[in-house]
Amino acid sequence: MTRVFSGIKPTGHLTLGNYLGAMRRWAEVDQRHGDAVFCVVDLHALTVDHDPARVRRLSRQTATLLLAAGLDPELCTVFVQSHVDEHTRLSYLLECVATDGEMRRMIQYREKAARERERGGSVRLSLLTYPVLMAADILAYGTHEVPVGDDQTQHVELARDIAVRFNQRYGHTFVVPRATRPAVAARVMNLQDPGAKMGKSDDSGPGIVYLLDEPDVVRKKVARAVTDSGADVVYDPAGRPGVANLLEILAACTDGDPAGLGDGYTSYGALKKDVADAVVEVLRPLRERHRELCADPGYVDGVLREGARRARALARPTVDAAYRAIGLLPAEAEVVVGAG
Ligand code: TYM
């Protein structure tokens, strides 16, 4: 059976990028593979300046949106990272396998640290070590596939490298995972700045479609999307990033092909109208289900409680095996036959 694991950070309101790049596939494809595990990775939200009450609120909202997007607790495990100690237990061991050079090469670290320094702030050590915790998230579950958007590929590669190195040094302990990405919309761009990813932690609201935006708001944001100076609608991500982004969004929402879709339009206005309609339709059931779930917070809590219980049971044996393999004395006198 293929074990799938993926996670999402409660650092802001979830966006169309999160949905098209990751969540939709989790619901439509990955959870049907069998043993899939999806995590609200709240510890990762503490790596930058944060408001404790907001992180708590967003953790619940993120979990609710995962269920609203179609994750079914009968099919998969949904839980909050900090409810399962195995993640931090394993992370330290992996810090003893990863190198500081590897951490400093991570693009997200470099970008976020530079932004933080520009603002005159200090960079939390956890921002540097974040990819190790992410590797622990993945490796603790014996994960084969990690469905993510493009921006997370480098982190999953690192998890692979760490798994291989650990296995070589200490004996086979971890499955070596691989990232999977969607065919289209693997990197949805900001509508106001098609050179930048549509990110939930960014400040620029008008270029970001949030999953809980009212339909009118979605329409306005799409109508004001920055397009390019040309007039014809062609799919050319390098030369025409604004239009290419709209075509990718339309293709993702309608199961189409971005290059082919361009042929059907003679104006940007018509394209934007269809993109807005398609996004509103894709988000409609999610928003409705979210409203229902908010009326029943006890249900969401129950799902998370049961999810944490299942996740702990899944992760524990692998993390215990890693503790033994790396040379730590078991806490309880275990009789390990033949051990020196
Ligand atoms: P996060 O919370 O930034 O994003 C969650 C998922 O959404 C995808 N995504 C996008 N896809 C396409 N276009 C976009 N504009 C866009 N923005 C976000 C991300 O690629 C991701 O798949 N480090 C991770 C969270 C994490 C994790 C893990 C993921 C922690 N541990 C273990 C997988 C496995 C992150 O910050 O994702």
GROMACS .gro file of C-alpha atoms and ligand atoms in nm:
model
  377
    1MET     CA    1   0.000   0.000   0.000
    2THR     CA    2   0.120   0.351  -0.081
    3ARG     CA    3   0.148   0.572   0.227
    4VAL     CA    4   0.072   0.935   0.145
    5PHE     CA    5   0.154   1.217   0.385
    6SER     CA    6   0.118   1.591   0.345
    7GLY     CA    7   0.083   1.898   0.562
    8ILE     CA    8  -0.035   2.255   0.565
    9LYS     CA    9   0.077   2.543   0.785
   10PRO     CA   10  -0.174   2.755   0.978
   11THR     CA   11   0.002   3.085   0.907
   12GLY     CA   12  -0.284   3.258   0.726
   13HIS     CA   13  -0.617   3.206   0.556
   14LEU     CA   14  -0.592   2.930   0.299
   15THR     CA   15  -0.570   3.034  -0.063
   16LEU     CA   16  -0.667   2.912  -0.406
   17GLY     CA   17  -0.298   2.817  -0.443
   18ASN     CA   18  -0.321   2.581  -0.146
   19TYR     CA   19  -0.638   2.433  -0.288
   20LEU     CA   20  -0.534   2.381  -0.651
   21GLY     CA   21  -0.172   2.295  -0.570
   22ALA     CA   22  -0.241   2.051  -0.290
   23MET     CA   23  -0.573   2.011  -0.105
   24ARG     CA   24  -0.793   1.930  -0.401
   25ARG     CA   25  -0.572   1.641  -0.502
   26TRP     CA   26  -0.559   1.516  -0.143
   27ALA     CA   27  -0.938   1.494  -0.142
   28GLU     CA   28  -0.995   1.369  -0.495
   29VAL     CA   29  -0.706   1.128  -0.539
   30ASP     CA   30  -0.466   1.077  -0.250
   31GLN     CA   31  -0.706   0.985   0.030
   32ARG     CA   32  -0.842   0.708  -0.190
   33HIS     CA   33  -0.502   0.539  -0.209
   34GLY     CA   34  -0.565   0.391   0.129
   35ASP     CA   35  -0.345   0.493   0.411
   36ALA     CA   36  -0.323   0.870   0.367
   37VAL     CA   37  -0.230   1.109   0.649
   38PHE     CA   38  -0.288   1.486   0.645
   39CYS     CA   39  -0.159   1.720   0.908
   40VAL     CA   40  -0.213   2.080   1.019
   41VAL     CA   41   0.151   2.155   1.090
   42ASP     CA   42   0.108   2.410   1.368
   43LEU     CA   43   0.467   2.383   1.500
   44HIS     CA   44   0.584   2.517   1.166
   45ALA     CA   45   0.372   2.828   1.221
   46LEU     CA   46   0.596   2.926   1.513
   47THR     CA   47   0.906   2.978   1.300
   48VAL     CA   48   0.817   3.341   1.226
   49ASP     CA   49   0.675   3.619   1.440
   50HIS     CA   50   0.334   3.490   1.549
   51ASP     CA   51   0.033   3.571   1.760
   52PRO     CA   52  -0.054   3.268   1.979
   53ALA     CA   53  -0.430   3.325   1.967
   54ARG     CA   54  -0.420   3.359   1.588
   55VAL     CA   55  -0.221   3.038   1.541
   56ARG     CA   56  -0.474   2.854   1.757
   57ARG     CA   57  -0.765   3.000   1.560
   58LEU     CA   58  -0.605   2.929   1.224
   59SER     CA   59  -0.520   2.572   1.324
   60ARG     CA   60  -0.886   2.498   1.382
   61GLN     CA   61  -0.989   2.685   1.068
   62THR     CA   62  -0.733   2.499   0.858
   63ALA     CA   63  -0.852   2.162   0.989
   64THR     CA   64  -1.212   2.263   0.921
   65LEU     CA   65  -1.123   2.367   0.566
   66LEU     CA   66  -0.946   2.037   0.502
   67LEU     CA   67  -1.266   1.855   0.593
   68ALA     CA   68  -1.473   2.105   0.395
   69ALA     CA   69  -1.251   2.039   0.092
   70GLY     CA   70  -1.349   1.674   0.109
   71LEU     CA   71  -1.102   1.494   0.335
   72ASP     CA   72  -1.304   1.213   0.483
   73PRO     CA   73  -1.198   1.081   0.825
   74GLU     CA   74  -1.340   0.743   0.725
   75LEU     CA   75  -1.079   0.725   0.448
   76CYS     CA   76  -0.779   0.911   0.588
   77THR     CA   77  -0.619   1.048   0.904
   78VAL     CA   78  -0.647   1.422   0.975
   79PHE     CA   79  -0.472   1.565   1.280
   80VAL     CA   80  -0.274   1.852   1.429
   81GLN     CA   81   0.105   1.812   1.443
   82SER     CA   82   0.155   1.931   1.802
   83HIS     CA   83  -0.085   1.660   1.926
   84VAL     CA   84   0.163   1.392   1.822
   85ASP     CA   85   0.501   1.407   1.999
   86GLU     CA   86   0.669   1.175   1.751
   87HIS     CA   87   0.737   1.467   1.514
   88THR     CA   88   0.961   1.659   1.753
   89ARG     CA   89   1.111   1.339   1.893
   90LEU     CA   90   1.227   1.241   1.548
   91SER     CA   91   1.327   1.590   1.442
   92TYR     CA   92   1.617   1.601   1.687
   93LEU     CA   93   1.759   1.275   1.558
   94LEU     CA   94   1.740   1.405   1.203
   95GLU     CA   95   1.921   1.723   1.311
   96CYS     CA   96   2.205   1.488   1.394
   97VAL     CA   97   2.206   1.363   1.035
   98ALA     CA   98   2.143   1.686   0.838
   99THR     CA   99   2.411   1.951   0.795
  100ASP     CA  100   2.395   2.325   0.851
  101GLY     CA  101   2.508   2.379   0.490
  102GLU     CA  102   2.202   2.192   0.365
  103MET     CA  103   1.975   2.406   0.577
  104ARG     CA  104   2.130   2.733   0.460
  105ARG     CA  105   2.082   2.632   0.095
  106MET     CA  106   1.703   2.605   0.129
  107ILE     CA  107   1.541   2.869  -0.092
  108GLN     CA  108   1.251   2.935   0.145
  109TYR     CA  109   1.489   2.991   0.435
  110ARG     CA  110   1.699   3.233   0.231
  111GLU     CA  111   1.398   3.430   0.114
  112LYS     CA  112   1.220   3.445   0.448
  113ALA     CA  113   1.536   3.519   0.646
  114ALA     CA  114   1.627   3.801   0.405
  115ARG     CA  115   1.277   3.949   0.439
  116GLU     CA  116   1.295   3.927   0.817
  117ARG     CA  117   1.636   4.096   0.825
  118GLU     CA  118   1.515   4.372   0.590
  119ARG     CA  119   1.240   4.447   0.840
  120GLY     CA  120   1.509   4.475   1.108
  121GLY     CA  121   1.381   4.162   1.283
  122SER     CA  122   1.577   3.863   1.401
  123VAL     CA  123   1.556   3.520   1.241
  124ARG     CA  124   1.435   3.237   1.462
  125LEU     CA  125   1.662   2.934   1.474
  126SER     CA  126   1.355   2.722   1.401
  127LEU     CA  127   1.324   2.890   1.060
  128LEU     CA  128   1.663   2.742   0.973
  129THR     CA  129   1.582   2.395   1.109
  130TYR     CA  130   1.224   2.392   0.976
  131PRO     CA  131   1.302   2.153   0.686
  132VAL     CA  132   1.432   1.896   0.935
  133LEU     CA  133   1.104   1.903   1.123
  134MET     CA  134   0.931   1.870   0.788
  135ALA     CA  135   1.150   1.569   0.708
  136ALA     CA  136   1.049   1.421   1.045
  137ASP     CA  137   0.680   1.480   0.960
  138ILE     CA  138   0.726   1.279   0.644
  139LEU     CA  139   0.966   1.005   0.755
  140ALA     CA  140   0.783   0.920   1.079
  141TYR     CA  141   0.498   0.776   0.874
  142GLY     CA  142   0.693   0.557   0.635
  143THR     CA  143   0.571   0.787   0.360
  144HIS     CA  144   0.609   0.692  -0.006
  145GLU     CA  145   0.443   0.996  -0.166
  146VAL     CA  146   0.421   1.359  -0.060
  147PRO     CA  147   0.166   1.551  -0.268
  148VAL     CA  148   0.273   1.916  -0.265
  149GLY     CA  149   0.287   2.228  -0.480
  150ASP     CA  150   0.610   2.325  -0.655
  151ASP     CA  151   0.744   2.541  -0.373
  152GLN     CA  152   0.786   2.240  -0.142
  153THR     CA  153   0.982   2.020  -0.381
  154GLN     CA  154   1.321   2.122  -0.242
  155HIS     CA  155   1.213   2.038   0.113
  156VAL     CA  156   1.092   1.692   0.006
  157GLU     CA  157   1.423   1.636  -0.175
  158LEU     CA  158   1.599   1.714   0.152
  159ALA     CA  159   1.379   1.463   0.336
  160ARG     CA  160   1.488   1.205   0.076
  161ASP     CA  161   1.856   1.286   0.127
  162ILE     CA  162   1.822   1.263   0.504
  163ALA     CA  163   1.639   0.929   0.480
  164VAL     CA  164   1.904   0.781   0.251
  165ARG     CA  165   2.190   0.905   0.473
  166PHE     CA  166   2.027   0.777   0.792
  167ASN     CA  167   1.962   0.437   0.634
  168GLN     CA  168   2.320   0.412   0.509
  169ARG     CA  169   2.470   0.503   0.845
  170TYR     CA  170   2.242   0.326   1.086
  171GLY     CA  171   2.065   0.056   0.891
  172HIS     CA  172   1.741   0.060   0.697
  173THR     CA  173   1.486   0.256   0.901
  174PHE     CA  174   1.302   0.496   0.671
  175VAL     CA  175   1.110   0.468   0.348
  176VAL     CA  176   1.262   0.711   0.098
  177PRO     CA  177   0.977   0.945  -0.003
  178ARG     CA  178   0.913   1.132  -0.325
  179ALA     CA  179   0.717   1.448  -0.403
  180THR     CA  180   0.420   1.435  -0.638
  181ARG     CA  181   0.284   1.750  -0.799
  182PRO     CA  182  -0.035   1.840  -0.985
  183ALA     CA  183  -0.028   1.842  -1.366
  184VAL     CA  184  -0.140   2.207  -1.372
  185ALA     CA  185  -0.144   2.485  -1.111
  186ALA     CA  186   0.157   2.348  -0.922
  187ARG     CA  187   0.248   2.712  -0.860
  188VAL     CA  188  -0.047   2.951  -0.864
  189MET     CA  189   0.084   3.306  -0.886
  190ASN     CA  190  -0.031   3.623  -0.712
  191LEU     CA  191  -0.291   3.795  -0.936
  192GLN     CA  192  -0.133   4.136  -0.873
  193ASP     CA  193   0.223   4.016  -0.913
  194PRO     CA  194   0.248   3.714  -1.143
  195GLY     CA  195   0.618   3.689  -1.065
  196ALA     CA  196   0.538   3.587  -0.704
  197LYS     CA  197   0.362   3.282  -0.562
  198MET     CA  198   0.010   3.329  -0.425
  199GLY     CA  199   0.102   3.277  -0.060
  200LYS     CA  200  -0.123   3.279   0.246
  201SER     CA  201   0.132   3.456   0.465
  202ASP     CA  202   0.176   3.746   0.220
  203ASP     CA  203   0.026   4.086   0.287
  204SER     CA  204  -0.103   4.164  -0.059
  205GLY     CA  205  -0.476   4.079  -0.028
  206PRO     CA  206  -0.598   4.194  -0.374
  207GLY     CA  207  -0.378   3.942  -0.556
  208ILE     CA  208  -0.474   3.648  -0.334
  209VAL     CA  209  -0.798   3.453  -0.364
  210TYR     CA  210  -0.884   3.311  -0.023
  211LEU     CA  211  -1.097   2.999  -0.003
  212LEU     CA  212  -1.353   3.179   0.211
  213ASP     CA  213  -1.376   3.493  -0.006
  214GLU     CA  214  -1.734   3.580  -0.102
  215PRO     CA  215  -1.807   3.521  -0.475
  216ASP     CA  216  -1.821   3.898  -0.537
  217VAL     CA  217  -1.477   3.941  -0.387
  218VAL     CA  218  -1.339   3.657  -0.601
  219ARG     CA  219  -1.486   3.820  -0.913
  220LYS     CA  220  -1.333   4.158  -0.829
  221LYS     CA  221  -0.991   4.011  -0.760
  222VAL     CA  222  -0.990   3.816  -1.086
  223ALA     CA  223  -1.122   4.114  -1.285
  224ARG     CA  224  -0.834   4.326  -1.154
  225ALA     CA  225  -0.568   4.063  -1.216
  226VAL     CA  226  -0.257   4.206  -1.379
  227THR     CA  227  -0.234   4.082  -1.736
  228ASP     CA  228   0.033   4.153  -1.992
  229SER     CA  229   0.076   4.423  -2.252
  230GLY     CA  230  -0.014   4.200  -2.549
  231ALA     CA  231  -0.375   4.157  -2.659
  232ASP     CA  232  -0.398   3.795  -2.770
  233VAL     CA  233  -0.455   3.514  -2.523
  234VAL     CA  234  -0.162   3.274  -2.547
  235TYR     CA  235  -0.012   3.039  -2.292
  236ASP     CA  236   0.344   3.161  -2.247
  237PRO     CA  237   0.452   3.139  -1.880
  238ALA     CA  238   0.787   3.310  -1.937
  239GLY     CA  239   0.672   3.590  -2.170
  240ARG     CA  240   0.313   3.637  -2.047
  241PRO     CA  241   0.307   3.523  -1.683
  242GLY     CA  242  -0.018   3.702  -1.591
  243VAL     CA  243  -0.225   3.544  -1.866
  244ALA     CA  244  -0.052   3.207  -1.822
  245ASN     CA  245  -0.150   3.213  -1.454
  246LEU     CA  246  -0.516   3.278  -1.540
  247LEU     CA  247  -0.510   2.998  -1.798
  248GLU     CA  248  -0.357   2.759  -1.544
  249ILE     CA  249  -0.623   2.846  -1.289
  250LEU     CA  250  -0.897   2.796  -1.548
  251ALA     CA  251  -0.743   2.467  -1.661
  252ALA     CA  252  -0.718   2.342  -1.303
  253CYS     CA  253  -1.079   2.434  -1.228
  254THR     CA  254  -1.220   2.285  -1.549
  255ASP     CA  255  -0.985   1.990  -1.598
  256GLY     CA  256  -0.859   2.150  -1.918
  257ASP     CA  257  -0.524   2.213  -2.079
  258PRO     CA  258  -0.388   2.567  -2.033
  259ALA     CA  259  -0.228   2.589  -2.377
  260GLY     CA  260  -0.539   2.466  -2.557
  261LEU     CA  261  -0.776   2.687  -2.357
  262GLY     CA  262  -0.601   3.003  -2.476
  263ASP     CA  263  -0.720   2.940  -2.834
  264GLY     CA  264  -1.080   2.994  -2.731
  265TYR     CA  265  -1.036   3.363  -2.633
  266THR     CA  266  -0.995   3.686  -2.821
  267SER     CA  267  -0.994   3.918  -2.517
  268TYR     CA  268  -0.860   3.926  -2.163
  269GLY     CA  269  -1.202   4.035  -2.037
  270ALA     CA  270  -1.372   3.717  -2.158
  271LEU     CA  271  -1.095   3.504  -2.012
  272LYS     CA  272  -1.121   3.676  -1.675
  273LYS     CA  273  -1.496   3.630  -1.665
  274ASP     CA  274  -1.462   3.255  -1.726
  275VAL     CA  275  -1.182   3.225  -1.470
  276ALA     CA  276  -1.392   3.404  -1.208
  277ASP     CA  277  -1.697   3.183  -1.282
  278ALA     CA  278  -1.487   2.868  -1.267
  279VAL     CA  279  -1.321   2.962  -0.937
  280VAL     CA  280  -1.652   3.059  -0.777
  281GLU     CA  281  -1.801   2.724  -0.883
  282VAL     CA  282  -1.504   2.523  -0.755
  283LEU     CA  283  -1.514   2.699  -0.419
  284ARG     CA  284  -1.893   2.693  -0.373
  285PRO     CA  285  -1.928   2.342  -0.222
  286LEU     CA  286  -1.624   2.397  -0.004
  287ARG     CA  287  -1.767   2.720   0.139
  288GLU     CA  288  -2.104   2.556   0.202
  289ARG     CA  289  -1.951   2.259   0.378
  290HIS     CA  290  -1.729   2.491   0.581
  291ARG     CA  291  -2.037   2.678   0.703
  292GLU     CA  292  -2.199   2.349   0.813
  293LEU     CA  293  -1.884   2.233   0.992
  294CYS     CA  294  -1.846   2.563   1.177
  295ALA     CA  295  -2.190   2.505   1.324
  296ASP     CA  296  -2.061   2.179   1.473
  297PRO     CA  297  -1.718   2.244   1.629
  298GLY     CA  298  -1.752   1.930   1.843
  299TYR     CA  299  -1.736   1.722   1.525
  300VAL     CA  300  -1.408   1.881   1.413
  301ASP     CA  301  -1.258   1.833   1.760
  302GLY     CA  302  -1.360   1.467   1.755
  303VAL     CA  303  -1.200   1.414   1.414
  304LEU     CA  304  -0.875   1.571   1.534
  305ARG     CA  305  -0.872   1.368   1.855
  306GLU     CA  306  -0.922   1.042   1.671
  307GLY     CA  307  -0.676   1.153   1.400
  308ALA     CA  308  -0.403   1.219   1.661
  309ARG     CA  309  -0.464   0.878   1.817
  310ARG     CA  310  -0.427   0.706   1.481
  311ALA     CA  311  -0.127   0.917   1.381
  312ARG     CA  312   0.055   0.837   1.707
  313ALA     CA  313   0.003   0.467   1.653
  314LEU     CA  314   0.131   0.493   1.295
  315ALA     CA  315   0.441   0.698   1.378
  316ARG     CA  316   0.553   0.544   1.704
  317PRO     CA  317   0.711   0.221   1.575
  318THR     CA  318   0.921   0.400   1.312
  319VAL     CA  319   1.039   0.669   1.553
  320ASP     CA  320   1.123   0.406   1.817
  321ALA     CA  321   1.317   0.211   1.554
  322ALA     CA  322   1.513   0.527   1.467
  323TYR     CA  323   1.599   0.579   1.836
  324ARG     CA  324   1.735   0.228   1.859
  325ALA     CA  325   1.918   0.242   1.526
  326ILE     CA  326   2.102   0.564   1.608
  327GLY     CA  327   2.239   0.423   1.932
  328LEU     CA  328   2.011   0.539   2.213
  329LEU     CA  329   1.954   0.309   2.506
  330PRO     CA  330   1.587   0.206   2.528
  331ALA     CA  331   1.418   0.364   2.831
  332GLU     CA  332   1.259   0.043   2.947
  333ALA     CA  333   1.484  -0.258   2.976
  334GLU     CA  334   1.403  -0.417   2.645
  335VAL     CA  335   1.551  -0.756   2.583
  336VAL     CA  336   1.703  -0.717   2.240
  337VAL     CA  337   1.831  -1.057   2.143
  338GLY     CA  338   2.185  -1.040   2.010
  339ALA     CA  339   2.227  -0.667   2.084
  340GLY     CA  340   2.570  -0.563   2.208
  341TYM     P1  341   0.216   2.550   0.298
  341TYM     O1  342   0.132   2.555   0.420
  341TYM     O2  343   0.286   2.674   0.256
  341TYM     O3  344   0.128   2.503   0.176
  341TYM     C1  345   0.047   2.386   0.182
  341TYM     C2  346   0.044   2.321   0.044
  341TYM     O4  347  -0.006   2.413  -0.053
  341TYM     C3  348   0.087   2.425  -0.160
  341TYM     N1  349   0.084   2.563  -0.210
  341TYM     C4  350   0.069   2.598  -0.339
  341TYM     N2  351   0.053   2.523  -0.449
  341TYM     C5  352   0.038   2.589  -0.566
  341TYM     N3  353   0.039   2.725  -0.576
  341TYM     C6  354   0.056   2.803  -0.468
  341TYM     N4  355   0.054   2.936  -0.479
  341TYM     C7  356   0.072   2.739  -0.341
  341TYM     N5  357   0.089   2.786  -0.214
  341TYM     C8  358   0.097   2.676  -0.136
  341TYM     C9  359   0.223   2.393  -0.099
  341TYM     O5  360   0.315   2.351  -0.197
  341TYM    C10  361   0.186   2.283  -0.003
  341TYM     O6  362   0.178   2.157  -0.070
  341TYM     N6  363   0.635   2.327   0.451
  341TYM    C11  364   0.497   2.305   0.410
  341TYM    C12  365   0.412   2.236   0.514
  341TYM    C13  366   0.466   2.105   0.560
  341TYM    C14  367   0.462   1.983   0.488
  341TYM    C15  368   0.519   1.886   0.575
  341TYM    C16  369   0.419   1.949   0.360
  341TYM    C17  370   0.522   2.078   0.681
  341TYM     N7  371   0.553   1.947   0.691
  341TYM    C18  372   0.533   1.752   0.534
  341TYM    C19  373   0.432   1.816   0.320
  341TYM    C20  374   0.489   1.720   0.406
  341TYM    C21  375   0.434   2.438   0.383
  341TYM     O7  376   0.478   2.540   0.431
  341TYM     O8  377   0.320   2.431   0.308
   0.00000   0.00000   0.00000
